[in-house]
JSON list of C-alpha atoms and ligand atoms in Angstrom, two decimals:
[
{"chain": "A", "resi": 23, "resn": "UNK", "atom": "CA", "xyz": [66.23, -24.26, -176.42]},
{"chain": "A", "resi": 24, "resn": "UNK", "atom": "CA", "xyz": [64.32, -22.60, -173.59]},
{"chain": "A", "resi": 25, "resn": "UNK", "atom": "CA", "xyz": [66.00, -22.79, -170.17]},
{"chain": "A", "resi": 26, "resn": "UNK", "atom": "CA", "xyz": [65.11, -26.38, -168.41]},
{"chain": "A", "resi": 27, "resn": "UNK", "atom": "CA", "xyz": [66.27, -27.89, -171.46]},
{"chain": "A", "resi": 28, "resn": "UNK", "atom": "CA", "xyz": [69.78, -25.15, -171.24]},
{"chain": "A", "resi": 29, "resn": "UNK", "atom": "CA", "xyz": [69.79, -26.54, -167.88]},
{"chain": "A", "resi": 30, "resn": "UNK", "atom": "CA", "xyz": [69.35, -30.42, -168.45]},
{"chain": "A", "resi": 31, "resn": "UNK", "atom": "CA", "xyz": [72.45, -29.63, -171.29]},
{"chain": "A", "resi": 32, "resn": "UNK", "atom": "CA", "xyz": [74.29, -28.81, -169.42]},
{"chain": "A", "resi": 33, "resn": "UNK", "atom": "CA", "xyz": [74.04, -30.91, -166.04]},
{"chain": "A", "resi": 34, "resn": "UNK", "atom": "CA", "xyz": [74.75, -33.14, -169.03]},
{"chain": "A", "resi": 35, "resn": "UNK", "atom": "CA", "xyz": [77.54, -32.29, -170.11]},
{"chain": "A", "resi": 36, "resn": "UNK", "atom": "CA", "xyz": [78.80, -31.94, -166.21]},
{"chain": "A", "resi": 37, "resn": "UNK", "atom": "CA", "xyz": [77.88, -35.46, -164.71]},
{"chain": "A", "resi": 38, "resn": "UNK", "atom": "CA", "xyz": [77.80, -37.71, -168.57]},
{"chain": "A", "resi": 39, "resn": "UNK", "atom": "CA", "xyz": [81.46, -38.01, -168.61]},
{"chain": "A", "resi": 40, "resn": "UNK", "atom": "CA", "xyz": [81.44, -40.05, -165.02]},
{"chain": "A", "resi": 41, "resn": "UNK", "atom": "CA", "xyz": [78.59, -41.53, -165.53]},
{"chain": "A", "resi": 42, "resn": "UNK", "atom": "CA", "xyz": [79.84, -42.92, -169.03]},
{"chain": "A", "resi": 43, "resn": "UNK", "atom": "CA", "xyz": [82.69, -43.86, -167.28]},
{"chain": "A", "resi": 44, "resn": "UNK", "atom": "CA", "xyz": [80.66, -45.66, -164.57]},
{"chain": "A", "resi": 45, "resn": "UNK", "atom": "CA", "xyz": [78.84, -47.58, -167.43]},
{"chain": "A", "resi": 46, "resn": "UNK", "atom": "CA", "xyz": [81.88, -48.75, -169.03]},
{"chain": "A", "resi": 47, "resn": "UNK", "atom": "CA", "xyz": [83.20, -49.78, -165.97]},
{"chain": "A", "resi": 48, "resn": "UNK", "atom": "CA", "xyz": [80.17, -52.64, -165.16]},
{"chain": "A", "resi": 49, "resn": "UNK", "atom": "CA", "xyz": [80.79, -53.55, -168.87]},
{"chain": "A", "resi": 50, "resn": "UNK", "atom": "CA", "xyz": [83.91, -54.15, -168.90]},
{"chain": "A", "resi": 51, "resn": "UNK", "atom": "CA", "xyz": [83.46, -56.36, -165.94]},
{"chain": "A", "resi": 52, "resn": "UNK", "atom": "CA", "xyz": [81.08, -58.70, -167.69]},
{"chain": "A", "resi": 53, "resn": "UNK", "atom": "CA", "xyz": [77.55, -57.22, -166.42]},
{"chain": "A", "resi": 54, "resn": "UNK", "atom": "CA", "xyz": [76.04, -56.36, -169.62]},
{"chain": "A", "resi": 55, "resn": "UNK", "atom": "CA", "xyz": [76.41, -59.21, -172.02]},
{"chain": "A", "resi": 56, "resn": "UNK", "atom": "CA", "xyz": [75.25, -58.26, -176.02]},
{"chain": "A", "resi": 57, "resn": "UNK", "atom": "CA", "xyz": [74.82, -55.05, -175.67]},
{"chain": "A", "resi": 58, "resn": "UNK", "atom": "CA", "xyz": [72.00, -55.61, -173.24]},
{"chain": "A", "resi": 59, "resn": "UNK", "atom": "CA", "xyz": [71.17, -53.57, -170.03]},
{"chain": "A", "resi": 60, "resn": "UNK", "atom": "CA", "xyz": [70.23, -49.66, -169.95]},
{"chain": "A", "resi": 61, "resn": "UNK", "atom": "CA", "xyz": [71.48, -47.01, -167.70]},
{"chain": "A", "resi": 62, "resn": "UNK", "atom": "CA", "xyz": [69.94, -43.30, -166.90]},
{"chain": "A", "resi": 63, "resn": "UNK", "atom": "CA", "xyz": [70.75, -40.29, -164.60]},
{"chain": "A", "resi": 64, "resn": "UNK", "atom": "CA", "xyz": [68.53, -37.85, -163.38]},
{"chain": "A", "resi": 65, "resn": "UNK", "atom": "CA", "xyz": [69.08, -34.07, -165.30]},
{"chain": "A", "resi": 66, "resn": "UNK", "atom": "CA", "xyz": [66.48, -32.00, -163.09]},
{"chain": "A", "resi": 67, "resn": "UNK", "atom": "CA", "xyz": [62.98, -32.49, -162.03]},
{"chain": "A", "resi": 68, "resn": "UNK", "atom": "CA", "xyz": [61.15, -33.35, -165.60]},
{"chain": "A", "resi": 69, "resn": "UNK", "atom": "CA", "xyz": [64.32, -34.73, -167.37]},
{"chain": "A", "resi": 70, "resn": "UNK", "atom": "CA", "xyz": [66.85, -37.94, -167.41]},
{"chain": "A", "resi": 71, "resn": "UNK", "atom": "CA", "xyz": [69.71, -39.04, -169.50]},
{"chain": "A", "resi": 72, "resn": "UNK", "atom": "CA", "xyz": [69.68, -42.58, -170.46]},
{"chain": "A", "resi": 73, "resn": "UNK", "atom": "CA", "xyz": [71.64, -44.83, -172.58]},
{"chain": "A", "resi": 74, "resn": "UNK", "atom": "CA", "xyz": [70.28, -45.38, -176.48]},
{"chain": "A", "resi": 75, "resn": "UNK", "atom": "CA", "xyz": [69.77, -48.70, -177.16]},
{"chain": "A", "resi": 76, "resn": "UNK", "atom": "CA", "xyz": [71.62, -51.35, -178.45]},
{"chain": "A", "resi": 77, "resn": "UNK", "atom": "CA", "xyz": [75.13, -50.11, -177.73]},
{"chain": "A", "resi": 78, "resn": "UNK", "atom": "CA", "xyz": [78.26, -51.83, -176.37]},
{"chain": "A", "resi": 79, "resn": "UNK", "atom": "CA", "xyz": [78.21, -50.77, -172.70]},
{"chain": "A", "resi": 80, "resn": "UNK", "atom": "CA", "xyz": [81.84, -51.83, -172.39]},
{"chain": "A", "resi": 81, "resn": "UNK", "atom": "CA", "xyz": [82.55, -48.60, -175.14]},
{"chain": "A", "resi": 82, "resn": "UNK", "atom": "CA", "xyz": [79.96, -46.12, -174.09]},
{"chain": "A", "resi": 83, "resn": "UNK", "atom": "CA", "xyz": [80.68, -42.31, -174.42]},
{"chain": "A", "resi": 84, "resn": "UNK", "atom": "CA", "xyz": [78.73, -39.49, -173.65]},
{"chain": "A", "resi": 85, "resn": "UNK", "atom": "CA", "xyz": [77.49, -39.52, -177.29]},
{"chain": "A", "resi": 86, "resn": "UNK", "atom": "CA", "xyz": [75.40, -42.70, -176.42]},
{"chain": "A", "resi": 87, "resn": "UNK", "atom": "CA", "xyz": [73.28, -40.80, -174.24]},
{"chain": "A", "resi": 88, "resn": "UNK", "atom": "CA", "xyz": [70.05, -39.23, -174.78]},
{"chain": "A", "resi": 89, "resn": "UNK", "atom": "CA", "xyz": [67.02, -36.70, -172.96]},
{"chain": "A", "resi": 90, "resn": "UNK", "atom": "CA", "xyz": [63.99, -37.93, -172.29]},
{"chain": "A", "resi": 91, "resn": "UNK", "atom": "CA", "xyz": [61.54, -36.17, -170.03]},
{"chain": "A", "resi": 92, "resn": "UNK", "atom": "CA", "xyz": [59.21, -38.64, -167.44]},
{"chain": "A", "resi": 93, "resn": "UNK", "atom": "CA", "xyz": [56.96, -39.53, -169.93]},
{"chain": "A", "resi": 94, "resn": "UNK", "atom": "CA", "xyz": [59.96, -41.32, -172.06]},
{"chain": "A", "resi": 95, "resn": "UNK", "atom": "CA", "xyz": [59.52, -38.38, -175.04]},
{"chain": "A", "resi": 96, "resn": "UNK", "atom": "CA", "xyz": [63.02, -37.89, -176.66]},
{"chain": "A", "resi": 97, "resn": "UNK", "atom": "CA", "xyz": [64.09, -33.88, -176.02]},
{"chain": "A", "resi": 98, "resn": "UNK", "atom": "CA", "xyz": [66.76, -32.57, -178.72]},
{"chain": "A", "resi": 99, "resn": "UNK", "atom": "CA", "xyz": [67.08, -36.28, -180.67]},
{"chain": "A", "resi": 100, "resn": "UNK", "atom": "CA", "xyz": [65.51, -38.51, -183.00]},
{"chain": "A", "resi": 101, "resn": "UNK", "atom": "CA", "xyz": [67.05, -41.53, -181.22]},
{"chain": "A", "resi": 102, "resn": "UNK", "atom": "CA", "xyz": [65.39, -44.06, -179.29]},
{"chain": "A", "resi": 103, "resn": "UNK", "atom": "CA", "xyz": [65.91, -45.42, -175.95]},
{"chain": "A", "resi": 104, "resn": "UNK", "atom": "CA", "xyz": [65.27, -48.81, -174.86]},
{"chain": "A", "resi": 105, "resn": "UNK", "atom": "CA", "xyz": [61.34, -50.45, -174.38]},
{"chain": "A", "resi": 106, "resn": "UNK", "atom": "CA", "xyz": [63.04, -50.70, -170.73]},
{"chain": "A", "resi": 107, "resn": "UNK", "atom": "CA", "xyz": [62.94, -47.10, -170.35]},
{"chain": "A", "resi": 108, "resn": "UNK", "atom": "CA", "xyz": [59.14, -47.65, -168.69]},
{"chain": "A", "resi": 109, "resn": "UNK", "atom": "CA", "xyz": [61.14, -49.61, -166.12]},
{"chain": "A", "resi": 110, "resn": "UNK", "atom": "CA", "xyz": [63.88, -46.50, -165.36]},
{"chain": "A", "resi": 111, "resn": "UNK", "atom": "CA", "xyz": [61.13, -43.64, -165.62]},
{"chain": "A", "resi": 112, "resn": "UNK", "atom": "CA", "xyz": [58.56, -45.29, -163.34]},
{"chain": "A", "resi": 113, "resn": "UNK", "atom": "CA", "xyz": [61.52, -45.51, -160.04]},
{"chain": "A", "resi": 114, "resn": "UNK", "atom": "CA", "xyz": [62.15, -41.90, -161.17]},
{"chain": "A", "resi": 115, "resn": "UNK", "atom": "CA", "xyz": [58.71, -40.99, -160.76]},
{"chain": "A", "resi": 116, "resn": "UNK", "atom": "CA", "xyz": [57.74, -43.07, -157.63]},
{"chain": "A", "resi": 117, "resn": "UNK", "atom": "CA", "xyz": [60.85, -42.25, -155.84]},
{"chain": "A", "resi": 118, "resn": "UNK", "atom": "CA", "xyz": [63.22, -39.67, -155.22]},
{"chain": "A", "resi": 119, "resn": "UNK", "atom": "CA", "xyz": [66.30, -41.51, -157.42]},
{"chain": "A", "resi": 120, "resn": "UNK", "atom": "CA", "xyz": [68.74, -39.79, -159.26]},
{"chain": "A", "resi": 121, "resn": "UNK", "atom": "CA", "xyz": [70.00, -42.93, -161.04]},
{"chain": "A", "resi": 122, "resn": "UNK", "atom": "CA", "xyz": [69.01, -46.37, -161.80]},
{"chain": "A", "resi": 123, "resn": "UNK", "atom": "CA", "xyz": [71.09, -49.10, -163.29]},
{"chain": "A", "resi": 124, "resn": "UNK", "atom": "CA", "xyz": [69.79, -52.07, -165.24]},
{"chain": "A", "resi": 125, "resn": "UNK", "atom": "CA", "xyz": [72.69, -54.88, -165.63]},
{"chain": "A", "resi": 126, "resn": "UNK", "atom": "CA", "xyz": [72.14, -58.60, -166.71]},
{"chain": "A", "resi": 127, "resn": "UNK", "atom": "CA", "xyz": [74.82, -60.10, -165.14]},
{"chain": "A", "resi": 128, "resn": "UNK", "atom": "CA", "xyz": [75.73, -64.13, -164.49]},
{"chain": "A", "resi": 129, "resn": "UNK", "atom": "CA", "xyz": [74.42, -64.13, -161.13]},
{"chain": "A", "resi": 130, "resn": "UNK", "atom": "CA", "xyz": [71.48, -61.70, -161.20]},
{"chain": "A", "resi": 131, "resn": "UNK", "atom": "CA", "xyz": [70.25, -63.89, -164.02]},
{"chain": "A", "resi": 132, "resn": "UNK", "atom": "CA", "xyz": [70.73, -67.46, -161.51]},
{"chain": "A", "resi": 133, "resn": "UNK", "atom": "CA", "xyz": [69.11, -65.90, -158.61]},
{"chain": "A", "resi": 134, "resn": "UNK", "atom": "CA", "xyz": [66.04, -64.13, -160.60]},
{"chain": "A", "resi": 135, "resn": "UNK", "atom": "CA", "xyz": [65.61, -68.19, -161.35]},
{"chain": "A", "resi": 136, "resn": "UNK", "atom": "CA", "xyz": [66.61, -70.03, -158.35]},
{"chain": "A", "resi": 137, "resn": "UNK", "atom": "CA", "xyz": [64.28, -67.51, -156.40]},
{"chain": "A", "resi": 138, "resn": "UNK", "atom": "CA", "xyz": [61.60, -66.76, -158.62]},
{"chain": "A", "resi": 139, "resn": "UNK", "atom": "CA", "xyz": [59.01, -68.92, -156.82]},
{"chain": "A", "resi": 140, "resn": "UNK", "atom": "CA", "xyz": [59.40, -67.73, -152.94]},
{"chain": "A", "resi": 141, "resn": "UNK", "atom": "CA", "xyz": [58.48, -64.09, -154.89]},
{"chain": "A", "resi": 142, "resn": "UNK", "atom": "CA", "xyz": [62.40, -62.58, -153.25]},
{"chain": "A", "resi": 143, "resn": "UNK", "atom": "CA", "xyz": [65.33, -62.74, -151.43]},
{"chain": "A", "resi": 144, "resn": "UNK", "atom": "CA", "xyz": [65.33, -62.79, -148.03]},
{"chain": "A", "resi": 145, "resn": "UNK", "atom": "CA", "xyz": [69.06, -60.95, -147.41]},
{"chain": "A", "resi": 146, "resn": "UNK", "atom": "CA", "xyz": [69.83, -61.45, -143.56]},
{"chain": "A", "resi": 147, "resn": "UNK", "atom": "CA", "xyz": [71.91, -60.27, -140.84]},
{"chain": "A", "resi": 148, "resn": "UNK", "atom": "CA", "xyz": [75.12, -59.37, -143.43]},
{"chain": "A", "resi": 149, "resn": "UNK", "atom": "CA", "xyz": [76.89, -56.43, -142.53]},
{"chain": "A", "resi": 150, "resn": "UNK", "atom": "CA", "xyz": [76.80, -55.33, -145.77]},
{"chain": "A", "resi": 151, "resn": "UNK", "atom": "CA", "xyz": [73.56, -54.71, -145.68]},
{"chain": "A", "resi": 152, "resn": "UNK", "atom": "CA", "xyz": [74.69, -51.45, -144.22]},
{"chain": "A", "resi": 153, "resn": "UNK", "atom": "CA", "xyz": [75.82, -50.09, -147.77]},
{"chain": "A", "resi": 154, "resn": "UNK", "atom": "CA", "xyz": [72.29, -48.98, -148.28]},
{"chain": "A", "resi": 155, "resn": "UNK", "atom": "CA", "xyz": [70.95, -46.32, -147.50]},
{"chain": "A", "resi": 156, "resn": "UNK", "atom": "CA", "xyz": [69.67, -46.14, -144.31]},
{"chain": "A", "resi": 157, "resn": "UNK", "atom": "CA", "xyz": [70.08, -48.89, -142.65]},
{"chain": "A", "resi": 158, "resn": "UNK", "atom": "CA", "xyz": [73.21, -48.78, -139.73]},
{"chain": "A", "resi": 159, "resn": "UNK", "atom": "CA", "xyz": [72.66, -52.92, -138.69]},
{"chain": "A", "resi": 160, "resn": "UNK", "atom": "CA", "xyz": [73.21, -56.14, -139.65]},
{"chain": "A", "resi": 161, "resn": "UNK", "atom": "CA", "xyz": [70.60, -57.24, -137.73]},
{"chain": "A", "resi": 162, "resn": "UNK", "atom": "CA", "xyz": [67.74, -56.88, -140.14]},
{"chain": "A", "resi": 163, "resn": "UNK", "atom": "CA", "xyz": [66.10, -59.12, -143.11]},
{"chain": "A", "resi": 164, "resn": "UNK", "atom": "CA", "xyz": [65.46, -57.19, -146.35]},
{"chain": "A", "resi": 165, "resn": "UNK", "atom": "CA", "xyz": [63.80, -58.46, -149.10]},
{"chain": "A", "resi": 166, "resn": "UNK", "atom": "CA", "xyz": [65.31, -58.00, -152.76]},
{"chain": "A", "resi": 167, "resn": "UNK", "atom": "CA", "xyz": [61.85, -59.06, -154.43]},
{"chain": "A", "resi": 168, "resn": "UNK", "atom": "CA", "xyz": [61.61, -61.02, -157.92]},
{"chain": "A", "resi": 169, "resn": "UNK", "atom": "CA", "xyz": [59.30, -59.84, -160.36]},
{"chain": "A", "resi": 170, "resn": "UNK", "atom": "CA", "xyz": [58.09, -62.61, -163.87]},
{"chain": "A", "resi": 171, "resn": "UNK", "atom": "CA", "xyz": [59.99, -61.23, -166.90]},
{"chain": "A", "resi": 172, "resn": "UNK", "atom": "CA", "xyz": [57.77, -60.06, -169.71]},
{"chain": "A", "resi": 173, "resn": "UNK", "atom": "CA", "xyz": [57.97, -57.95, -173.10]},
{"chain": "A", "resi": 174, "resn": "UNK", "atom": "CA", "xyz": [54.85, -55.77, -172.25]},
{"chain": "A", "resi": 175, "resn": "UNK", "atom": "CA", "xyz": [56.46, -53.23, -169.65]},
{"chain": "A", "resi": 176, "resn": "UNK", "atom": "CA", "xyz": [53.52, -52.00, -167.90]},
{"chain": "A", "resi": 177, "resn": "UNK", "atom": "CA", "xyz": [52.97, -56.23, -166.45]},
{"chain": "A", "resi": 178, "resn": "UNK", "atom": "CA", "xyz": [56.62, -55.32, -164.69]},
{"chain": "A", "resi": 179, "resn": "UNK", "atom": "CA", "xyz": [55.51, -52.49, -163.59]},
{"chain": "A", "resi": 180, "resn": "UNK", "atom": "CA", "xyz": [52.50, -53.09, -162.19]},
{"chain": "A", "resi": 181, "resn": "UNK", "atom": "CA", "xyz": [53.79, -56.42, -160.45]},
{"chain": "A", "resi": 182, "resn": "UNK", "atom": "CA", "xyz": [56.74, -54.18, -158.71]},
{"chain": "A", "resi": 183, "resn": "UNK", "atom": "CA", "xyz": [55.26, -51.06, -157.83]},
{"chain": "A", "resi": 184, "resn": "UNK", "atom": "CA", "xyz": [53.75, -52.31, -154.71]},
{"chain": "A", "resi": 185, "resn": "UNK", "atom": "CA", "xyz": [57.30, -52.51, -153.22]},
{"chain": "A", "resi": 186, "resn": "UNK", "atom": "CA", "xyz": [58.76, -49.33, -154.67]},
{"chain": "A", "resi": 187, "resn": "UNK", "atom": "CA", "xyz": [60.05, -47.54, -151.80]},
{"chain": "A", "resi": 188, "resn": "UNK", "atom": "CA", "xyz": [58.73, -49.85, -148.60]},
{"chain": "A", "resi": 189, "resn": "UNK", "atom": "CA", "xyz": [60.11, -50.04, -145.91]},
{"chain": "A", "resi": 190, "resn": "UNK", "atom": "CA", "xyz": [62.35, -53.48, -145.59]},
{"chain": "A", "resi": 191, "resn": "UNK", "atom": "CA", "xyz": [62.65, -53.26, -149.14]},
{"chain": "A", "resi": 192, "resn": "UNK", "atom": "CA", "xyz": [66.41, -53.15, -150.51]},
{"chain": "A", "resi": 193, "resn": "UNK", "atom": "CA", "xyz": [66.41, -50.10, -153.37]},
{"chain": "A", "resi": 194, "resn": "UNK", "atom": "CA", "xyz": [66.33, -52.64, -156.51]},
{"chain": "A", "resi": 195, "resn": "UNK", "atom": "CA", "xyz": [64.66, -55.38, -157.76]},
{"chain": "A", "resi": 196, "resn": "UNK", "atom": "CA", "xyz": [65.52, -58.59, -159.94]},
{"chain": "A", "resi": 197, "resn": "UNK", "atom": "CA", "xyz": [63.49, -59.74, -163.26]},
{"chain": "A", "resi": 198, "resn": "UNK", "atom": "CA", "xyz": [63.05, -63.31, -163.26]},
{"chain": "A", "resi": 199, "resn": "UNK", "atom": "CA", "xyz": [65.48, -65.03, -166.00]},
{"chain": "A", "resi": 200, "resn": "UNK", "atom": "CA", "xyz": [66.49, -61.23, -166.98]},
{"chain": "A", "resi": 201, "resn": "UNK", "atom": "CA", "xyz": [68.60, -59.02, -164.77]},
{"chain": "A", "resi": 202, "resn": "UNK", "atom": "CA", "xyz": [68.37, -56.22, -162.08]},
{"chain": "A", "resi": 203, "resn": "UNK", "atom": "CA", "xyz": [67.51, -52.84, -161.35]},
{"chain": "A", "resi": 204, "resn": "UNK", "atom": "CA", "xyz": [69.04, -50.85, -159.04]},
{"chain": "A", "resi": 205, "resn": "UNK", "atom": "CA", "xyz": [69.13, -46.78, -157.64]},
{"chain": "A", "resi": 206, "resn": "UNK", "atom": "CA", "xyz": [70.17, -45.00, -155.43]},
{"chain": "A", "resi": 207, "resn": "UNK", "atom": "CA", "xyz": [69.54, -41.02, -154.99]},
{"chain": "A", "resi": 208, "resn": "UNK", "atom": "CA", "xyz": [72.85, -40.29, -157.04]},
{"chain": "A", "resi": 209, "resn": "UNK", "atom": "CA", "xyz": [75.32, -41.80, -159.12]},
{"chain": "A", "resi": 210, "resn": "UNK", "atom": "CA", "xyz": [77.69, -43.07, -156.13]},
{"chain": "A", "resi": 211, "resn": "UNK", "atom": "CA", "xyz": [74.64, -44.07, -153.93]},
{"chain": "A", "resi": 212, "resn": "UNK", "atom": "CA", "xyz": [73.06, -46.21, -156.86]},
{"chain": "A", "resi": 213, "resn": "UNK", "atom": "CA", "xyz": [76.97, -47.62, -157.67]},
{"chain": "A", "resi": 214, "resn": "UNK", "atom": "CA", "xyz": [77.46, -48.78, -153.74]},
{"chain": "A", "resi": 215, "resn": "UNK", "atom": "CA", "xyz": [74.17, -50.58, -153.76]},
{"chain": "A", "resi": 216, "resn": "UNK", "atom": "CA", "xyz": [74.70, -52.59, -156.81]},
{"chain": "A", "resi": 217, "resn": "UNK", "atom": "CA", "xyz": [77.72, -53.43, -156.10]},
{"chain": "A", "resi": 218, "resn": "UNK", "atom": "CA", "xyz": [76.07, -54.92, -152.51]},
{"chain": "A", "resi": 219, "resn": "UNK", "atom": "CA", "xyz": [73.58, -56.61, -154.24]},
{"chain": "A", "resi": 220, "resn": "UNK", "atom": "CA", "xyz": [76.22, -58.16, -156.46]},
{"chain": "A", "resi": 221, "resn": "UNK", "atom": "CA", "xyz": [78.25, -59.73, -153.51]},
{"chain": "A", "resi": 222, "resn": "UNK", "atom": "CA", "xyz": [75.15, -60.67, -151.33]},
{"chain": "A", "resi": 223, "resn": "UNK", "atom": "CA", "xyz": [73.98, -62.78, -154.33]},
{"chain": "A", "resi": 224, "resn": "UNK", "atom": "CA", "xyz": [77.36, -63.88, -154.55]},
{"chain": "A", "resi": 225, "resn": "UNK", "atom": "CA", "xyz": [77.12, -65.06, -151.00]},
{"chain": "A", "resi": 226, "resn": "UNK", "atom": "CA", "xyz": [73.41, -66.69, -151.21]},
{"chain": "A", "resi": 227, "resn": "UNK", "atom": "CA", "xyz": [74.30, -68.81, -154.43]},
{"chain": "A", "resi": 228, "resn": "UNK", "atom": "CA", "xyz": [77.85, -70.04, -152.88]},
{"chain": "A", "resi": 229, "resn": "UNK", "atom": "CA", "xyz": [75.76, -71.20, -149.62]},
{"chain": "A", "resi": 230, "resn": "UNK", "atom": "CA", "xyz": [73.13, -72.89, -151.81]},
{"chain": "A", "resi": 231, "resn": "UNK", "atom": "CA", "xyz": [75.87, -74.92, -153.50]},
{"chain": "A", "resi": 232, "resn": "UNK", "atom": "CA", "xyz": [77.05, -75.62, -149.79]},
{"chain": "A", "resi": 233, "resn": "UNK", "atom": "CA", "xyz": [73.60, -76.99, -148.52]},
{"chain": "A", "resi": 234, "resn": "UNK", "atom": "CA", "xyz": [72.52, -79.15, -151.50]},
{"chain": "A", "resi": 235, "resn": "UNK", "atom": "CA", "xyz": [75.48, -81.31, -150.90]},
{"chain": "B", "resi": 12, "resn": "LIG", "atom": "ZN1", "xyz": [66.97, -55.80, -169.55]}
]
């Protein structure tokens, strides 16, 4: 092992305890149905840990994590990571993240589909738009966009990386009939704005059910 990857190890070994803890904590709460969804942490500059694939997120350890460097090669393991790992290492390399989560989750799922055709979600004037980063009003529309759900990973990423990182863009996006993506510049950061985007969805599908009757 030369030193980066001494480095990544360890970093590794310091933050994949929390964040294994982190991942087991939106499993357990129903967010990552059939072992679906993938989650990754930034190591150093060239490197990320990521979930393998396939595994129950609900009973993750730090064994179910793996190195990759930005161009998705595996560093130290013969496993494999997810096809979505395009998805986690393009935020990673068009913005300064330190962790991205991808969750399928009841509601991300009904909004990628209810919304899909206006392109986003308009998210306005809620306070708790404050809980990312940046912003200190409620007096402000951000737009959650909605990107068409395909197999081949570079169509998702070209169709969302003109709103990587503009402004009156919220830090995630969702994938029509598929899920989210979410990050934040750390583990904490990324945790607060999913859990935002999770109760302003919340509050957009309750008021739809309000106005269609
Ligand atoms: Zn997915």
């Amino acid at each position: 092992l030369n030193n980066a990857a001494l480095l990544a190890n360890s970093r590794l070994h310091r933050d994949g305890h929390a964040f294994a803890q982190l991942v087991r904590e939106l499993g357990a709460k129903g967010y990552t149905p059939a072992t679906s969804s993938n989650f990754s942490f930034r190591l150093d500059r060239d490197c990320i840990a990521i979930t393998v694939s396939g595994r129950d997120k609900s009973a993750l350890t730090e064994q179910d994590l793996m190195v990759i460097d930005l161009d998705g090669r595996a560093i130290n393991s013969a496993r494999r990571s997810s096809a979505e790992t395009a998805l986690h290492l393009q935020i990673y390399r068009q913005l300064n993240a330190g962790c991205v989560l991808h969750t399928h989750s009841l509601k991300q799922t009904l909004a990628s589909r209810l919304f899909a055709r206006q392109g986003g979600l308009r998210l306005q004037g809620y306070e708790l738009l404050k809980a990312f980063p940046g912003v200190s009003t409620h007096d402000l529309d951000l737009l959650l966009p909605i990107v068409p759900n395909s197999q081949h990973m570079p169509d998702i990423e070209q169709a969302i990386a003109p709103y990587l990182g503009r402004e009156g863009v919220v830090p995630a996006y969702l994938i029509e009939n598929h899920g989210l993506y979410v990050w934040g510049r750390d583990m904490a950061e990324a945790k607060r704005a999913f859990e935002a985007i999770e109760f302003l969805l919340d509050c957009e599908l309750e008021l739809l059910k309000f106005q269609s009757h």
